[in-house]
PDB file of C-alpha atoms in Angstrom:
ATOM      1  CA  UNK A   1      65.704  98.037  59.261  1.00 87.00           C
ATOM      2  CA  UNK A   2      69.562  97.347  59.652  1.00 91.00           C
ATOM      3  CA  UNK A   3      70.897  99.935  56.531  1.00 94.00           C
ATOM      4  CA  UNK A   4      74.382  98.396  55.524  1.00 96.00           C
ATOM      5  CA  UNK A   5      76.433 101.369  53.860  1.00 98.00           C
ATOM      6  CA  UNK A   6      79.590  99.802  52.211  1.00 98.00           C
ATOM      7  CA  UNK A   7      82.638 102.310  50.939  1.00 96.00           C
ATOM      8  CA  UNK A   8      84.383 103.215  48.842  1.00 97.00           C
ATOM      9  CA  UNK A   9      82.314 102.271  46.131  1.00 97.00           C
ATOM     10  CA  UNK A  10      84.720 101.864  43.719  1.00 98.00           C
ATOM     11  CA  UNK A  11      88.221 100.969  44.625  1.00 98.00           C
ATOM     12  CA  UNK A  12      91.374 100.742  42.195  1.00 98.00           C
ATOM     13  CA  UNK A  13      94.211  98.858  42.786  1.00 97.00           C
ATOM     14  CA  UNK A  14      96.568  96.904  41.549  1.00 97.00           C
ATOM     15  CA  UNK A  15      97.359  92.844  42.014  1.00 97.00           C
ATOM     16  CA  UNK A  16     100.117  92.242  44.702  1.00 97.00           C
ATOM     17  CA  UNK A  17      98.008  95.768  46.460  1.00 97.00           C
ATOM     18  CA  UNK A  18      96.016  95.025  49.814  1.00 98.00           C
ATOM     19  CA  UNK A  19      92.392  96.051  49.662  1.00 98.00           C
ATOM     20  CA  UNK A  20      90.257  97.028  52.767  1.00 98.00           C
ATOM     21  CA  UNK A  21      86.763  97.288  52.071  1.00 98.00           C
ATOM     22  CA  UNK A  22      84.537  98.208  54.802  1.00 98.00           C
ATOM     23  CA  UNK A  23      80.443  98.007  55.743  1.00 98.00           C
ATOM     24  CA  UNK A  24      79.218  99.818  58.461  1.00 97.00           C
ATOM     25  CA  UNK A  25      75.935  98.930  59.942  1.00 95.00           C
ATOM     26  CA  UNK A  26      73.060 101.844  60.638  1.00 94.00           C
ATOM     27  CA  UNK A  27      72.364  99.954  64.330  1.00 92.00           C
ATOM     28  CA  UNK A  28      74.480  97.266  65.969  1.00 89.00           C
ATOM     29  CA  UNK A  29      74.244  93.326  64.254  1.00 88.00           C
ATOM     30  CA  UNK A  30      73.510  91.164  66.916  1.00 79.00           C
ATOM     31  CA  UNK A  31      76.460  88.418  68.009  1.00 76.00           C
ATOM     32  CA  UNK A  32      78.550  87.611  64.909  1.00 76.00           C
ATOM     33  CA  UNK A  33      75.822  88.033  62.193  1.00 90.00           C
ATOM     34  CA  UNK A  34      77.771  89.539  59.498  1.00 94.00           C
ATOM     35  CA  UNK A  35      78.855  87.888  55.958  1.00 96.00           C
ATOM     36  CA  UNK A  36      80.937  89.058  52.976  1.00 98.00           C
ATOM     37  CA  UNK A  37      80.261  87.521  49.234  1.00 98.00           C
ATOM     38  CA  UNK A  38      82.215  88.143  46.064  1.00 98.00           C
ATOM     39  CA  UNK A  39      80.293  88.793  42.710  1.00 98.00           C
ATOM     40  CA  UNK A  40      81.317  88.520  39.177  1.00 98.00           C
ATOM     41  CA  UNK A  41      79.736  89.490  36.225  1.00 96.00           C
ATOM     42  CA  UNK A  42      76.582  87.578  35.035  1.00 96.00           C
ATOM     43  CA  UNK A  43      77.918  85.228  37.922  1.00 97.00           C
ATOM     44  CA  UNK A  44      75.301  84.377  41.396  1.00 98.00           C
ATOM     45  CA  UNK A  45      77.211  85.581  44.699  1.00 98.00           C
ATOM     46  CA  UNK A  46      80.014  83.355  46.161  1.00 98.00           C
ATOM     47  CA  UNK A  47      80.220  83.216  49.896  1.00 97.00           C
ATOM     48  CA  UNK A  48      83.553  84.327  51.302  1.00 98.00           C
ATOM     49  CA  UNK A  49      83.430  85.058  54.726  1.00 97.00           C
ATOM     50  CA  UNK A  50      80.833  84.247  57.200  1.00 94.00           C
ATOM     51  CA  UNK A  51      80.023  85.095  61.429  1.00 93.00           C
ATOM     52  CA  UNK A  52      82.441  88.057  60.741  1.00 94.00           C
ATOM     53  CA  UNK A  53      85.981  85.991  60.351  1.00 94.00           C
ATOM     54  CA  UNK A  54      85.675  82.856  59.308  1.00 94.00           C
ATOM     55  CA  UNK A  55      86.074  81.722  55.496  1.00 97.00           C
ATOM     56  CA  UNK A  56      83.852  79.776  54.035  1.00 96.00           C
ATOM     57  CA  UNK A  57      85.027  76.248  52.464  1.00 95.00           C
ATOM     58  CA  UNK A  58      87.942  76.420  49.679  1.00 96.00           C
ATOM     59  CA  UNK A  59      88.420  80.508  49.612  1.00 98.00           C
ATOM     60  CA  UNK A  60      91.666  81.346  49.933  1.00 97.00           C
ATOM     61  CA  UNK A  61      93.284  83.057  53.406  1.00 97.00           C
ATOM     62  CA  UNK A  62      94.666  86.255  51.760  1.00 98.00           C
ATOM     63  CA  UNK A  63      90.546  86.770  52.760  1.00 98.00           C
ATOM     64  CA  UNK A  64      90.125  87.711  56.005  1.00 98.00           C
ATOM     65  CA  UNK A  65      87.055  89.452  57.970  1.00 97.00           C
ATOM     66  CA  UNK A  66      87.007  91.836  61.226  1.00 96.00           C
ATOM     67  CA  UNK A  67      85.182  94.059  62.995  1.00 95.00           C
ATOM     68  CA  UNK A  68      81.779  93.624  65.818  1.00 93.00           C
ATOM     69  CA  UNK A  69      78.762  96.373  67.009  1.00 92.00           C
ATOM     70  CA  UNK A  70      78.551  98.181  63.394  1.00 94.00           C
ATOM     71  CA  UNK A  71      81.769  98.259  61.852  1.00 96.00           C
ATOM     72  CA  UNK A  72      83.173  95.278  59.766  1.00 97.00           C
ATOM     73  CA  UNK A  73      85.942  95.089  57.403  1.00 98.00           C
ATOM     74  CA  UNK A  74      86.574  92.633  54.241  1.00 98.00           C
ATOM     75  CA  UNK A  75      90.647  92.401  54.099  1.00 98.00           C
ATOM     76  CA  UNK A  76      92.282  90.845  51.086  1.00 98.00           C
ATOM     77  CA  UNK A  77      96.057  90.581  51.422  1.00 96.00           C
ATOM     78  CA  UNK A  78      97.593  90.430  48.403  1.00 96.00           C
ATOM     79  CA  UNK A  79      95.184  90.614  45.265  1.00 97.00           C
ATOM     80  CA  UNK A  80      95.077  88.363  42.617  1.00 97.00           C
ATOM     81  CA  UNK A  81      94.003  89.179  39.306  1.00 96.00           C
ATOM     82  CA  UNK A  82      90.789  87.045  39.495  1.00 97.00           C
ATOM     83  CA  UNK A  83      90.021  88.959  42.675  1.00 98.00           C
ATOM     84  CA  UNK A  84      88.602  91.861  40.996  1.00 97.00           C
ATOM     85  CA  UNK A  85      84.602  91.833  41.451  1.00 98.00           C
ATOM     86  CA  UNK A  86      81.790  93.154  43.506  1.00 98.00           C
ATOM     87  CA  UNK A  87      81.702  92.257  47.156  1.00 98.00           C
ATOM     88  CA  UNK A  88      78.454  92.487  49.242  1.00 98.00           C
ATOM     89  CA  UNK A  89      78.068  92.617  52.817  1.00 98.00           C
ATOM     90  CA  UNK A  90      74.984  90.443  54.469  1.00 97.00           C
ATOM     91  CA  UNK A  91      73.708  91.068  57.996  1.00 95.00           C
ATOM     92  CA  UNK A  92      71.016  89.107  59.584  1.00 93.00           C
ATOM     93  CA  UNK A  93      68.519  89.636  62.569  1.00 86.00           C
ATOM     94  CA  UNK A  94      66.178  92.911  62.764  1.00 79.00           C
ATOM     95  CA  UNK A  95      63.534  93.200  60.094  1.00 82.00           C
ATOM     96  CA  UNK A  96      63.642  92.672  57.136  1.00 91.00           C
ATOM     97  CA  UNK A  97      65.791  89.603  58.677  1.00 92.00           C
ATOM     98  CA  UNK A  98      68.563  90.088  55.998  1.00 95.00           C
ATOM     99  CA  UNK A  99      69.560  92.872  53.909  1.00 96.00           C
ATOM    100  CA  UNK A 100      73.140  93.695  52.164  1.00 97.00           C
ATOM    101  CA  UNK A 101      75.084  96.014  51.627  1.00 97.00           C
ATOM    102  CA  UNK A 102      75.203  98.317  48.463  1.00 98.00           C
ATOM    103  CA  UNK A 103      78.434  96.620  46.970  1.00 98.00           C
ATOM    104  CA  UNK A 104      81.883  97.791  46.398  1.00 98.00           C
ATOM    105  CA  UNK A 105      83.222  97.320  43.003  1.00 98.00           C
ATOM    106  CA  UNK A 106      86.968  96.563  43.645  1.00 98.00           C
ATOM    107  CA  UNK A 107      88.554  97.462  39.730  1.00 97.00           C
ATOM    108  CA  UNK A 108      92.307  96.912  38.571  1.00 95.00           C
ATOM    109  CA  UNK A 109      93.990 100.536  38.353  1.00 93.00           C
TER     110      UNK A 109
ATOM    111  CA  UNK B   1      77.955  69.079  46.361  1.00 94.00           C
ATOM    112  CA  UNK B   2      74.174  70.542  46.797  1.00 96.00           C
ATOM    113  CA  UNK B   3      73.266  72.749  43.903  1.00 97.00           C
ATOM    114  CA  UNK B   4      70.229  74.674  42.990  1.00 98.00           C
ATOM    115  CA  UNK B   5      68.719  75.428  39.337  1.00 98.00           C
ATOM    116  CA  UNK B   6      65.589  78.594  39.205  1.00 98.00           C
ATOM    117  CA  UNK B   7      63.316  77.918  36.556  1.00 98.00           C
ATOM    118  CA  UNK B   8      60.438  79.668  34.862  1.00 97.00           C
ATOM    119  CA  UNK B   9      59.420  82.366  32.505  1.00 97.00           C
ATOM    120  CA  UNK B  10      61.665  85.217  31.493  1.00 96.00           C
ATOM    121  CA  UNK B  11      59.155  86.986  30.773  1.00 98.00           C
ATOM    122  CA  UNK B  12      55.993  88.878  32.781  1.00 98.00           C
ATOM    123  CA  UNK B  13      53.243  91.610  31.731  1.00 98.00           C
ATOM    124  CA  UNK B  14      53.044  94.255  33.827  1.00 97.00           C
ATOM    125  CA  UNK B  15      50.304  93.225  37.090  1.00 97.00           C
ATOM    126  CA  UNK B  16      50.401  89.433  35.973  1.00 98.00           C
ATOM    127  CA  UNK B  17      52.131  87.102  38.202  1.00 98.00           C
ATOM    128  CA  UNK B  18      55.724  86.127  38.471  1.00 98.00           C
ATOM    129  CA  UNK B  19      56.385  82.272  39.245  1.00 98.00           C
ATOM    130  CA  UNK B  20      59.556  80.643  39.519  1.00 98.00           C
ATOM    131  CA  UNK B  21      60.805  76.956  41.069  1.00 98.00           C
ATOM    132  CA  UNK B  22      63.850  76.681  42.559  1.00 98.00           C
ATOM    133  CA  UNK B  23      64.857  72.616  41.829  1.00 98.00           C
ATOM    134  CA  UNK B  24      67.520  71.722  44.985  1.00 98.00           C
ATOM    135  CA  UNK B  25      69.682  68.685  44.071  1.00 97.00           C
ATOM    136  CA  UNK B  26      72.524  66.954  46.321  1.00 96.00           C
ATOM    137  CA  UNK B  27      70.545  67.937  49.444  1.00 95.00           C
ATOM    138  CA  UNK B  28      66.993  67.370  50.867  1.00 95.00           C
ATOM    139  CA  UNK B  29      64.816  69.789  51.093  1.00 95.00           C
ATOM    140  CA  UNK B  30      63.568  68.706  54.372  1.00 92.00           C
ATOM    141  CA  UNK B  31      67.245  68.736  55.965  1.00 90.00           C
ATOM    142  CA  UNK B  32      67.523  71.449  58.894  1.00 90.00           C
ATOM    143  CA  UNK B  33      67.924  74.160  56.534  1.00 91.00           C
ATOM    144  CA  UNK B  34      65.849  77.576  55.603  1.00 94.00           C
ATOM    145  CA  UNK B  35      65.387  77.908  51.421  1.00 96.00           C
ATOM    146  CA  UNK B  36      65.404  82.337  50.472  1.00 97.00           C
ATOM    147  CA  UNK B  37      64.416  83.875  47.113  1.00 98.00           C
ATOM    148  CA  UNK B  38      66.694  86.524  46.857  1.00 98.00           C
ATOM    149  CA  UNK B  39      66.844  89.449  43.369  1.00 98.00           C
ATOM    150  CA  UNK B  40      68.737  91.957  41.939  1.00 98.00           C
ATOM    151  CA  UNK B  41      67.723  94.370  39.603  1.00 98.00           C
ATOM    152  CA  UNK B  42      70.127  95.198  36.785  1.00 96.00           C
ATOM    153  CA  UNK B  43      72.971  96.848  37.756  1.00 95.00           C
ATOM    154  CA  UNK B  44      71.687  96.788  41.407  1.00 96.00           C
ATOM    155  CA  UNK B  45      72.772  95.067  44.501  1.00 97.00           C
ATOM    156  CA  UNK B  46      70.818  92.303  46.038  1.00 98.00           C
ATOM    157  CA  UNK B  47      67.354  91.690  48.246  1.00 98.00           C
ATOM    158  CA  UNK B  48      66.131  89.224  50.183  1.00 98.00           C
ATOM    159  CA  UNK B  49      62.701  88.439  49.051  1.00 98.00           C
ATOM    160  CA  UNK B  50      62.119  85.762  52.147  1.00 97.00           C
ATOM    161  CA  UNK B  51      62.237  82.222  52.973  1.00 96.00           C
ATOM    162  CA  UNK B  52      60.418  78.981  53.746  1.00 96.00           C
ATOM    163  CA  UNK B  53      61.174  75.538  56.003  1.00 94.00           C
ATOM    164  CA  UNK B  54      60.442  72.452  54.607  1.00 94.00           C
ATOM    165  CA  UNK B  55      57.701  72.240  57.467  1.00 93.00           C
ATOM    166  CA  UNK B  56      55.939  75.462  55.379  1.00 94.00           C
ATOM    167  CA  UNK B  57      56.988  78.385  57.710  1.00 95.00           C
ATOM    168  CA  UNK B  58      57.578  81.723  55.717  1.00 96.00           C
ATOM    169  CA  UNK B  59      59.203  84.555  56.462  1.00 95.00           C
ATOM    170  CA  UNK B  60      58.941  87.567  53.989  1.00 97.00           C
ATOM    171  CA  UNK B  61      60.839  90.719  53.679  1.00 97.00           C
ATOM    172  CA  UNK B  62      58.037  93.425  54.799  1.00 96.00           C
ATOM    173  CA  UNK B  63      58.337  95.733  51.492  1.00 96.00           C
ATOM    174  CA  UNK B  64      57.166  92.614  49.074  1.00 97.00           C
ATOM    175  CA  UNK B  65      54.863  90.459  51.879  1.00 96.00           C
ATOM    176  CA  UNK B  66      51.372  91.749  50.343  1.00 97.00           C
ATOM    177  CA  UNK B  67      52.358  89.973  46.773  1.00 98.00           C
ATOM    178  CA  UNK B  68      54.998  87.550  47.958  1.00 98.00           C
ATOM    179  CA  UNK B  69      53.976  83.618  48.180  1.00 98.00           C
ATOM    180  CA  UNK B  70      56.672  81.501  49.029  1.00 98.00           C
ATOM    181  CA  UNK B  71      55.737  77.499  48.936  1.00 97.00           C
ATOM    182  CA  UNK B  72      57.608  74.157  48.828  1.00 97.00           C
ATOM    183  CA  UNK B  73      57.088  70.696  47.569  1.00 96.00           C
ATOM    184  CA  UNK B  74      58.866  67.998  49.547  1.00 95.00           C
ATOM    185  CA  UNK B  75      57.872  65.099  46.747  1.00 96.00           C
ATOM    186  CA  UNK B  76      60.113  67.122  44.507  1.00 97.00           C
ATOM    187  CA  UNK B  77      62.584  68.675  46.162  1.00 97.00           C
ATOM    188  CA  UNK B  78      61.869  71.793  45.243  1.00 97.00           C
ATOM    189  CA  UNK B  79      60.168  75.303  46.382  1.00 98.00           C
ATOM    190  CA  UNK B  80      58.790  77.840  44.198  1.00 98.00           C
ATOM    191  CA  UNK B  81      57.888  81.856  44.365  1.00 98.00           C
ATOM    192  CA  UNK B  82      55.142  83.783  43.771  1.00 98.00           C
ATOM    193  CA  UNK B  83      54.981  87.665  43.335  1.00 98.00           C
ATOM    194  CA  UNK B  84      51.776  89.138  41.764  1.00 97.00           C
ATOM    195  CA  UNK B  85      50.697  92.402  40.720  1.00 98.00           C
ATOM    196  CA  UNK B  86      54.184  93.041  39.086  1.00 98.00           C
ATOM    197  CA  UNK B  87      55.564  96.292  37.544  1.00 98.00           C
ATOM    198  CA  UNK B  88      58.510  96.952  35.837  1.00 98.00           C
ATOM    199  CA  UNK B  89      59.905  97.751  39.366  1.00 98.00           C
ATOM    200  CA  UNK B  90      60.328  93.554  39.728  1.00 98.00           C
ATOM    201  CA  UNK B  91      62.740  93.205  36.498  1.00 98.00           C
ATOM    202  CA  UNK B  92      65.201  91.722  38.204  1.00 98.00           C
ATOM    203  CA  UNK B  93      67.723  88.596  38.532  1.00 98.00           C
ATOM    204  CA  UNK B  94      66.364  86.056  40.800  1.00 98.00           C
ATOM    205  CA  UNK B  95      68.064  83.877  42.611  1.00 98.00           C
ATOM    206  CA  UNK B  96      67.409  80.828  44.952  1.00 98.00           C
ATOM    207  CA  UNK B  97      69.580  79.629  47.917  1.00 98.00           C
ATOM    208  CA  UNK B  98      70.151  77.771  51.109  1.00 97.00           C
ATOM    209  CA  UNK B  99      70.583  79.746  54.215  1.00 95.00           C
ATOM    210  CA  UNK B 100      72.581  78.705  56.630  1.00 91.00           C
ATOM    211  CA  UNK B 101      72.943  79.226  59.989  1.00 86.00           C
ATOM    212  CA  UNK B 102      74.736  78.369  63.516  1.00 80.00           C
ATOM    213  CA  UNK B 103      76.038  80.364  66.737  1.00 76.00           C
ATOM    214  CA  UNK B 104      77.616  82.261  64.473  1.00 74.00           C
ATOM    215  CA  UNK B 105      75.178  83.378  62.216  1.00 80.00           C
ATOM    216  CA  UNK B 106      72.916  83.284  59.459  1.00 91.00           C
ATOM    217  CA  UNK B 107      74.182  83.305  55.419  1.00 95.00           C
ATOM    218  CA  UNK B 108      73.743  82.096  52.336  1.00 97.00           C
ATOM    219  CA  UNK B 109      75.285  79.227  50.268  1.00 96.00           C
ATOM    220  CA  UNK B 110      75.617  78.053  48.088  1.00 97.00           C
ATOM    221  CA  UNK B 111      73.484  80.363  45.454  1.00 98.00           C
ATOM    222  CA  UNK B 112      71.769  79.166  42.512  1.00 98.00           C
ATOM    223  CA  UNK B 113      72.872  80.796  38.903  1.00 98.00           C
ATOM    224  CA  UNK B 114      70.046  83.242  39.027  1.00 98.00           C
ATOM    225  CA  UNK B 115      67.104  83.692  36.298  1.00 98.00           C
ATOM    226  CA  UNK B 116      66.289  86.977  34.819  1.00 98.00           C
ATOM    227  CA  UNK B 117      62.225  87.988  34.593  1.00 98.00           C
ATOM    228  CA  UNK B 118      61.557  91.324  33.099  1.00 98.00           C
ATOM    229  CA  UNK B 119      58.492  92.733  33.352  1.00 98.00           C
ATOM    230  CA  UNK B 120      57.334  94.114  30.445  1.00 97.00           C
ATOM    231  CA  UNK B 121      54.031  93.701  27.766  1.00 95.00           C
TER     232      UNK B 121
END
């Protein structure tokens, strides 16, 4: 099993502040497998980022995503106030064939 | 847009059977597309529970195959889970969604607004 570990697990900043949440893999993700979703309370996940970099359909670009092997990175640029949620890392390939990270609650200092 | 609404009991006794249906609207089920179960318990992050092609192909995650069914019914767009021999372990929100997938891999989206079962008598 691929074990996603994502840190810090609570971050505090404040809007306008750039935020770099990162999700490192126990064993390499094969190609480009890697997605990041945002999470609200009593909300379902919203896709952000998907194949590493690329943003999913209306989500703004102060998202961005980087990394490859086991190391991946969720950027947001400048943060708005309605950025503040959970965000979950996805992998997929290895067995099970998808698991996620454990979440990293990004909180307004 | 394609949108998907989970449906069933909120409630399960403990080692009865939890049974949901995930209705899929704005898409058909039988487009090229895998359909996942995915929970998460209160306060918990998220697992996949597994997935099902509209041709009937599963694929489960290994810690819930022995008491995972997933099915799907093409008439009504729809495809529904079945977990049995559940504890309060299962409590959980559950959501449906479509995966996705291409060269550059394999995600989820969009997400349905999840349904929470507890298990409890």
């Amino acid at each position: 099993e691929i074990v996603l570990t994502q840190s810090p697990g609570t971050l505090s900043l404040s809007p306008g502040e750039r935020a770099t949440l990162s999700c490192r893999a126990s064993q390499s993700v094969s190609n480009t497998y890697l997605a990041w979703y945002q999470q609200k309370p009593g909300q379902a996940p919203r896709l952000l980022i998907y194949g590493v970099s690329s943003r999913a359909t209306g989500i703004p670009d102060r998202f961005s995503g980087s990394g490859s092997g086991t190391d991946f990175t969720l950027t947001i640029s400048r943060l708005e106030p309605e950025d503040f949620a959970v965000y979950y890392c996805q992998q997929y390939g290895g067995s099970p064939l998808y698991t996620f990270g454990q979440g990293t609650k990004l909180e307004i200092k | 847009q394609v949108q998907l609404q989970e449906s069933g009991p909120g409630l399960v006794k403990p080692s009865g059977t939890l049974s949901l249906t995930c209705a899929v609207s704005g898409a058909s089920i039988s487009d090229n597309n895998w359909w996942s179960w995915i929970r998460q318990p209160p306060g918990k992050g998220l697992e996949w529970i597994g997935e099902i092609y509209h041709s009937g192909s599963t694929n489960y995650n290994p810690s819930l195959k022995s008491r995972v069914t997933i099915s799907v019914d093409k008439s009504k767009n729809q495809f529904s889970l079945n977990l049995n021999s559940v504890t309060a372990a299962d409590t959980a929100v559950y959501y449906c969604a479509r995966n996705q997938g291409s060269e550059a891999g394999n995600w989820f989206d969009p997400w349905g607004q999840g349904t929470l079962v507890t298990v409890s008598s």
